[in-house]
């Protein structure tokens, strides 16, 4: 079994797969290293043979997590590192080491699945888009606040905007004009995300006509499905790229 980790600034997304066929044994999202250890250890018949990590955390934080994993499961975790080129994809940043590893691995995974030009729209804490041409050239991308950041900013800087997460979830059952503050905020943010997605698709169409594949990934991908009906939703796209960057025998 292999443990795969996608370490963001606030949360760790994890899953355990069988090494032979990548069948998923278990997975989830946790908010601390210790919570990760407890969640993974709770899986029945756990036999980890390795671990691979993509992390946007500091090197010190990532090393601390690797130490925790070694103590808990006696495994050496491999960490994906930036490279100029891999698996036919060429990093498009002027300073290739500055491209976020989550974006890079999602681009790798998308190009591998598409076998051609592709657009990756990743909707998490931030909303991100990356363009990969048919020859594997990463053309760059865009980053803007995602749903959590937009919501947080409005809650923080507007005194009368106060509501809980359950109310937020109920508010997006439709996108009709909101008749309460929570509906107005949540639906407005969803429409902004959908506008972001539509704009990226228009950009891709201007570049490649109809000869490209759209991938939606990230926790809020379902919110923009209506704006990108042709897209493939691949929740674990980063893990597809991670397996390519850190192969484990």
mmCIF file of C-alpha atoms in Angstrom:
data_model
loop_
_atom_site.group_PDB
_atom_site.id
_atom_site.type_symbol
_atom_site.label_atom_id
_atom_site.label_comp_id
_atom_site.label_asym_id
_atom_site.label_seq_id
_atom_site.Cartn_x
_atom_site.Cartn_y
_atom_site.Cartn_z
ATOM 1 C CA UNK A 1 0.000 0.000 0.000
ATOM 2 C CA UNK A 2 1.107 3.548 -0.751
ATOM 3 C CA UNK A 3 0.208 6.679 1.192
ATOM 4 C CA UNK A 4 -0.289 9.780 -0.963
ATOM 5 C CA UNK A 5 -0.431 13.265 0.554
ATOM 6 C CA UNK A 6 -1.391 16.649 -0.862
ATOM 7 C CA UNK A 7 -0.304 19.150 1.796
ATOM 8 C CA UNK A 8 -1.836 22.600 1.534
ATOM 9 C CA UNK A 9 -1.371 25.528 3.874
ATOM 10 C CA UNK A 10 -4.398 24.619 6.002
ATOM 11 C CA UNK A 11 -5.296 20.998 5.278
ATOM 12 C CA UNK A 12 -3.798 17.695 4.215
ATOM 13 C CA UNK A 13 -5.636 15.627 1.644
ATOM 14 C CA UNK A 14 -4.648 11.980 1.895
ATOM 15 C CA UNK A 15 -5.391 8.618 0.411
ATOM 16 C CA UNK A 16 -3.997 5.096 0.615
ATOM 17 C CA UNK A 17 -3.894 3.012 -2.551
ATOM 18 C CA UNK A 18 -2.869 -0.527 -3.434
ATOM 19 C CA UNK A 19 0.510 -0.408 -5.152
ATOM 20 C CA UNK A 20 -0.440 -2.973 -7.798
ATOM 21 C CA UNK A 21 -3.530 -1.370 -9.326
ATOM 22 C CA UNK A 22 -3.976 2.024 -7.560
ATOM 23 C CA UNK A 23 -7.262 0.893 -6.015
ATOM 24 C CA UNK A 24 -8.179 3.366 -3.272
ATOM 25 C CA UNK A 25 -8.211 1.833 0.214
ATOM 26 C CA UNK A 26 -9.194 4.968 2.092
ATOM 27 C CA UNK A 27 -8.729 8.707 2.247
ATOM 28 C CA UNK A 28 -9.907 12.024 3.573
ATOM 29 C CA UNK A 29 -8.928 15.535 4.635
ATOM 30 C CA UNK A 30 -7.331 16.430 7.988
ATOM 31 C CA UNK A 31 -6.065 19.617 9.584
ATOM 32 C CA UNK A 32 -2.906 18.430 11.357
ATOM 33 C CA UNK A 33 -0.066 15.929 11.176
ATOM 34 C CA UNK A 34 -1.331 14.063 14.241
ATOM 35 C CA UNK A 35 -4.849 13.835 12.834
ATOM 36 C CA UNK A 36 -3.319 12.359 9.677
ATOM 37 C CA UNK A 37 -1.481 9.694 11.658
ATOM 38 C CA UNK A 38 -4.643 8.733 13.519
ATOM 39 C CA UNK A 39 -6.771 8.579 10.363
ATOM 40 C CA UNK A 40 -4.296 6.467 8.409
ATOM 41 C CA UNK A 41 -3.593 4.140 11.348
ATOM 42 C CA UNK A 42 -7.323 3.462 11.665
ATOM 43 C CA UNK A 43 -7.452 1.756 8.256
ATOM 44 C CA UNK A 44 -7.872 -2.024 8.595
ATOM 45 C CA UNK A 45 -5.041 -4.308 7.468
ATOM 46 C CA UNK A 46 -2.726 -1.361 6.862
ATOM 47 C CA UNK A 47 0.619 -2.327 5.289
ATOM 48 C CA UNK A 48 2.348 0.765 3.993
ATOM 49 C CA UNK A 49 5.382 0.241 1.776
ATOM 50 C CA UNK A 50 5.932 3.853 0.809
ATOM 51 C CA UNK A 51 4.681 7.411 0.750
ATOM 52 C CA UNK A 52 4.773 10.294 -1.715
ATOM 53 C CA UNK A 53 4.041 13.915 -0.923
ATOM 54 C CA UNK A 54 3.243 17.100 -2.778
ATOM 55 C CA UNK A 55 3.502 20.090 -0.476
ATOM 56 C CA UNK A 56 3.140 23.855 -0.722
ATOM 57 C CA UNK A 57 4.307 24.170 2.877
ATOM 58 C CA UNK A 58 7.743 25.335 3.962
ATOM 59 C CA UNK A 59 10.629 22.910 3.718
ATOM 60 C CA UNK A 60 10.809 22.782 7.523
ATOM 61 C CA UNK A 61 7.125 21.897 7.870
ATOM 62 C CA UNK A 62 7.377 19.235 5.187
ATOM 63 C CA UNK A 63 10.470 17.698 6.809
ATOM 64 C CA UNK A 64 8.662 17.635 10.150
ATOM 65 C CA UNK A 65 5.782 15.713 8.547
ATOM 66 C CA UNK A 66 8.212 13.244 6.972
ATOM 67 C CA UNK A 67 9.729 12.647 10.416
ATOM 68 C CA UNK A 68 6.285 12.042 11.919
ATOM 69 C CA UNK A 69 5.493 9.527 9.171
ATOM 70 C CA UNK A 70 8.762 7.697 9.694
ATOM 71 C CA UNK A 71 8.151 7.471 13.434
ATOM 72 C CA UNK A 72 4.557 6.346 12.989
ATOM 73 C CA UNK A 73 4.840 3.955 10.049
ATOM 74 C CA UNK A 74 8.580 3.378 9.430
ATOM 75 C CA UNK A 75 8.330 4.709 5.866
ATOM 76 C CA UNK A 76 10.552 7.137 4.002
ATOM 77 C CA UNK A 77 8.339 9.692 2.254
ATOM 78 C CA UNK A 78 9.357 10.976 -1.175
ATOM 79 C CA UNK A 79 8.597 14.651 -1.844
ATOM 80 C CA UNK A 80 7.848 15.870 -5.361
ATOM 81 C CA UNK A 81 10.315 18.568 -6.428
ATOM 82 C CA UNK A 82 10.127 21.177 -9.195
ATOM 83 C CA UNK A 83 11.763 20.327 -12.525
ATOM 84 C CA UNK A 84 12.086 22.052 -15.870
ATOM 85 C CA UNK A 85 10.496 19.198 -17.825
ATOM 86 C CA UNK A 86 8.816 15.864 -17.097
ATOM 87 C CA UNK A 87 6.668 13.339 -18.960
ATOM 88 C CA UNK A 88 6.550 15.518 -22.062
ATOM 89 C CA UNK A 89 5.455 18.684 -20.225
ATOM 90 C CA UNK A 90 7.750 21.727 -20.127
ATOM 91 C CA UNK A 91 7.367 24.110 -17.206
ATOM 92 C CA UNK A 92 6.283 27.481 -18.545
ATOM 93 C CA UNK A 93 7.417 29.696 -15.664
ATOM 94 C CA UNK A 94 10.426 31.926 -16.223
ATOM 95 C CA UNK A 95 11.700 30.614 -12.874
ATOM 96 C CA UNK A 96 10.395 27.033 -12.986
ATOM 97 C CA UNK A 97 10.965 26.500 -9.257
ATOM 98 C CA UNK A 98 8.362 29.177 -8.476
ATOM 99 C CA UNK A 99 5.456 27.312 -10.040
ATOM 100 C CA UNK A 100 3.378 25.762 -7.250
ATOM 101 C CA UNK A 101 3.883 22.022 -7.079
ATOM 102 C CA UNK A 102 0.145 21.388 -6.929
ATOM 103 C CA UNK A 103 -0.304 23.258 -10.223
ATOM 104 C CA UNK A 104 2.659 21.514 -11.829
ATOM 105 C CA UNK A 105 1.486 18.039 -10.875
ATOM 106 C CA UNK A 106 -2.083 18.776 -11.973
ATOM 107 C CA UNK A 107 -0.696 19.898 -15.354
ATOM 108 C CA UNK A 108 1.326 16.678 -15.626
ATOM 109 C CA UNK A 109 -1.680 14.561 -14.762
ATOM 110 C CA UNK A 110 -3.979 16.419 -17.150
ATOM 111 C CA UNK A 111 -1.586 16.177 -20.097
ATOM 112 C CA UNK A 112 -1.096 12.471 -19.401
ATOM 113 C CA UNK A 113 -4.861 11.866 -19.408
ATOM 114 C CA UNK A 114 -5.690 14.186 -22.310
ATOM 115 C CA UNK A 115 -2.861 13.152 -24.637
ATOM 116 C CA UNK A 116 -3.093 16.668 -26.044
ATOM 117 C CA UNK A 117 -3.856 20.295 -25.273
ATOM 118 C CA UNK A 118 -5.616 20.797 -21.967
ATOM 119 C CA UNK A 119 -6.905 23.378 -19.534
ATOM 120 C CA UNK A 120 -6.811 22.637 -15.801
ATOM 121 C CA UNK A 121 -9.202 24.569 -13.566
ATOM 122 C CA UNK A 122 -8.502 23.863 -9.901
ATOM 123 C CA UNK A 123 -11.047 25.263 -7.459
ATOM 124 C CA UNK A 124 -9.878 25.120 -3.871
ATOM 125 C CA UNK A 125 -8.847 27.847 -1.426
ATOM 126 C CA UNK A 126 -7.584 29.647 -4.514
ATOM 127 C CA UNK A 127 -9.013 29.335 -8.010
ATOM 128 C CA UNK A 128 -6.280 28.389 -10.465
ATOM 129 C CA UNK A 129 -6.096 27.767 -14.189
ATOM 130 C CA UNK A 130 -3.218 26.329 -16.223
ATOM 131 C CA UNK A 131 -2.863 25.871 -19.973
ATOM 132 C CA UNK A 132 -0.825 23.072 -21.572
ATOM 133 C CA UNK A 133 -0.459 23.031 -25.358
ATOM 134 C CA UNK A 134 -0.592 19.910 -27.524
ATOM 135 C CA UNK A 135 3.220 19.790 -27.688
ATOM 136 C CA UNK A 136 3.458 19.778 -23.877
ATOM 137 C CA UNK A 137 4.395 23.434 -23.446
ATOM 138 C CA UNK A 138 2.943 24.847 -20.231
ATOM 139 C CA UNK A 139 1.784 28.294 -21.279
ATOM 140 C CA UNK A 140 1.205 29.634 -17.767
ATOM 141 C CA UNK A 141 -2.023 30.343 -15.965
ATOM 142 C CA UNK A 142 -4.067 32.438 -13.570
ATOM 143 C CA UNK A 143 -4.694 32.550 -9.819
ATOM 144 C CA UNK A 144 -7.466 34.359 -7.964
ATOM 145 C CA UNK A 145 -9.345 33.891 -4.669
ATOM 146 C CA UNK A 146 -11.456 30.771 -4.479
ATOM 147 C CA UNK A 147 -14.736 30.277 -2.670
ATOM 148 C CA UNK A 148 -13.217 29.998 0.857
ATOM 149 C CA UNK A 149 -11.124 33.153 0.434
ATOM 150 C CA UNK A 150 -13.961 35.204 -1.037
ATOM 151 C CA UNK A 151 -16.306 34.109 1.737
ATOM 152 C CA UNK A 152 -13.682 34.751 4.426
ATOM 153 C CA UNK A 153 -12.903 38.238 3.158
ATOM 154 C CA UNK A 154 -16.560 39.243 3.152
ATOM 155 C CA UNK A 155 -17.103 37.816 6.627
ATOM 156 C CA UNK A 156 -13.979 39.504 7.969
ATOM 157 C CA UNK A 157 -14.431 42.961 6.478
ATOM 158 C CA UNK A 158 -18.220 43.311 6.525
ATOM 159 C CA UNK A 159 -19.604 43.391 10.056
ATOM 160 C CA UNK A 160 -23.147 42.298 9.234
ATOM 161 C CA UNK A 161 -22.180 39.251 7.205
ATOM 162 C CA UNK A 162 -22.329 36.416 9.715
ATOM 163 C CA UNK A 163 -23.555 32.883 8.994
ATOM 164 C CA UNK A 164 -22.474 29.290 9.513
ATOM 165 C CA UNK A 165 -21.221 26.708 7.030
ATOM 166 C CA UNK A 166 -24.493 24.767 7.028
ATOM 167 C CA UNK A 167 -26.362 27.893 5.954
ATOM 168 C CA UNK A 168 -23.755 28.470 3.244
ATOM 169 C CA UNK A 169 -24.255 24.967 1.843
ATOM 170 C CA UNK A 170 -28.023 25.353 1.718
ATOM 171 C CA UNK A 171 -27.739 28.731 0.015
ATOM 172 C CA UNK A 172 -26.282 27.353 -3.217
ATOM 173 C CA UNK A 173 -29.100 24.935 -3.988
ATOM 174 C CA UNK A 174 -30.095 27.533 -6.606
ATOM 175 C CA UNK A 175 -28.452 30.618 -8.081
ATOM 176 C CA UNK A 176 -31.528 32.845 -8.139
ATOM 177 C CA UNK A 177 -30.982 36.336 -6.685
ATOM 178 C CA UNK A 178 -30.451 35.968 -2.938
ATOM 179 C CA UNK A 179 -33.203 36.997 -0.538
ATOM 180 C CA UNK A 180 -30.949 36.882 2.498
ATOM 181 C CA UNK A 181 -27.340 37.871 3.123
ATOM 182 C CA UNK A 182 -26.063 34.302 3.120
ATOM 183 C CA UNK A 183 -27.817 33.594 -0.189
ATOM 184 C CA UNK A 184 -26.538 36.811 -1.757
ATOM 185 C CA UNK A 185 -22.937 36.174 -0.696
ATOM 186 C CA UNK A 186 -22.757 32.469 -1.501
ATOM 187 C CA UNK A 187 -24.519 32.721 -4.837
ATOM 188 C CA UNK A 188 -22.509 35.784 -5.803
ATOM 189 C CA UNK A 189 -19.266 33.940 -5.078
ATOM 190 C CA UNK A 190 -20.405 30.901 -7.082
ATOM 191 C CA UNK A 191 -21.240 33.135 -10.046
ATOM 192 C CA UNK A 192 -17.764 34.664 -9.812
ATOM 193 C CA UNK A 193 -16.220 31.192 -9.908
ATOM 194 C CA UNK A 194 -18.361 30.255 -12.878
ATOM 195 C CA UNK A 195 -17.318 33.445 -14.637
ATOM 196 C CA UNK A 196 -13.677 32.557 -13.974
ATOM 197 C CA UNK A 197 -14.189 29.104 -15.489
ATOM 198 C CA UNK A 198 -15.998 30.429 -18.559
ATOM 199 C CA UNK A 199 -13.266 32.997 -19.182
ATOM 200 C CA UNK A 200 -10.550 30.330 -19.038
ATOM 201 C CA UNK A 201 -12.447 28.164 -21.497
ATOM 202 C CA UNK A 202 -12.832 31.129 -23.850
ATOM 203 C CA UNK A 203 -9.072 31.706 -23.628
ATOM 204 C CA UNK A 204 -8.384 28.053 -24.416
ATOM 205 C CA UNK A 205 -10.798 28.135 -27.351
ATOM 206 C CA UNK A 206 -9.031 31.205 -28.741
ATOM 207 C CA UNK A 207 -5.750 29.288 -28.546
ATOM 208 C CA UNK A 208 -6.802 25.855 -29.761
ATOM 209 C CA UNK A 209 -10.306 25.996 -31.231
ATOM 210 C CA UNK A 210 -12.155 22.940 -29.956
ATOM 211 C CA UNK A 211 -9.065 20.715 -29.807
ATOM 212 C CA UNK A 212 -8.524 20.679 -26.057
ATOM 213 C CA UNK A 213 -9.736 18.950 -22.907
ATOM 214 C CA UNK A 214 -10.980 20.792 -19.824
ATOM 215 C CA UNK A 215 -10.300 19.301 -16.396
ATOM 216 C CA UNK A 216 -12.049 20.453 -13.243
ATOM 217 C CA UNK A 217 -10.494 19.554 -9.923
ATOM 218 C CA UNK A 218 -10.512 20.800 -6.324
ATOM 219 C CA UNK A 219 -13.200 20.723 -3.680
ATOM 220 C CA UNK A 220 -15.440 23.339 -5.322
ATOM 221 C CA UNK A 221 -15.295 21.896 -8.839
ATOM 222 C CA UNK A 222 -18.968 20.788 -8.719
ATOM 223 C CA UNK A 223 -20.027 24.429 -8.254
ATOM 224 C CA UNK A 224 -18.883 25.342 -11.767
ATOM 225 C CA UNK A 225 -20.058 22.193 -13.562
ATOM 226 C CA UNK A 226 -22.865 24.180 -15.174
ATOM 227 C CA UNK A 227 -20.362 26.657 -16.623
ATOM 228 C CA UNK A 228 -18.156 23.892 -18.051
ATOM 229 C CA UNK A 229 -20.431 21.026 -19.124
ATOM 230 C CA UNK A 230 -17.745 19.593 -21.398
ATOM 231 C CA UNK A 231 -15.192 19.291 -18.582
ATOM 232 C CA UNK A 232 -13.900 16.126 -16.993
ATOM 233 C CA UNK A 233 -14.132 16.279 -13.195
ATOM 234 C CA UNK A 234 -11.059 14.551 -11.745
ATOM 235 C CA UNK A 235 -10.969 15.132 -7.965
ATOM 236 C CA UNK A 236 -7.539 13.521 -7.543
ATOM 237 C CA UNK A 237 -5.791 15.060 -10.543
ATOM 238 C CA UNK A 238 -2.819 16.175 -8.417
ATOM 239 C CA UNK A 239 -2.325 12.574 -7.294
ATOM 240 C CA UNK A 240 -2.180 11.457 -10.943
ATOM 241 C CA UNK A 241 0.754 13.799 -11.450
ATOM 242 C CA UNK A 242 2.290 12.869 -8.101
ATOM 243 C CA UNK A 243 2.479 9.202 -9.101
ATOM 244 C CA UNK A 244 4.368 10.279 -12.221
ATOM 245 C CA UNK A 245 6.779 12.516 -10.299
ATOM 246 C CA UNK A 246 7.422 10.033 -7.477
ATOM 247 C CA UNK A 247 7.096 6.482 -8.834
ATOM 248 C CA UNK A 248 7.317 3.808 -6.150
ATOM 249 C CA UNK A 249 8.149 0.209 -7.048
#
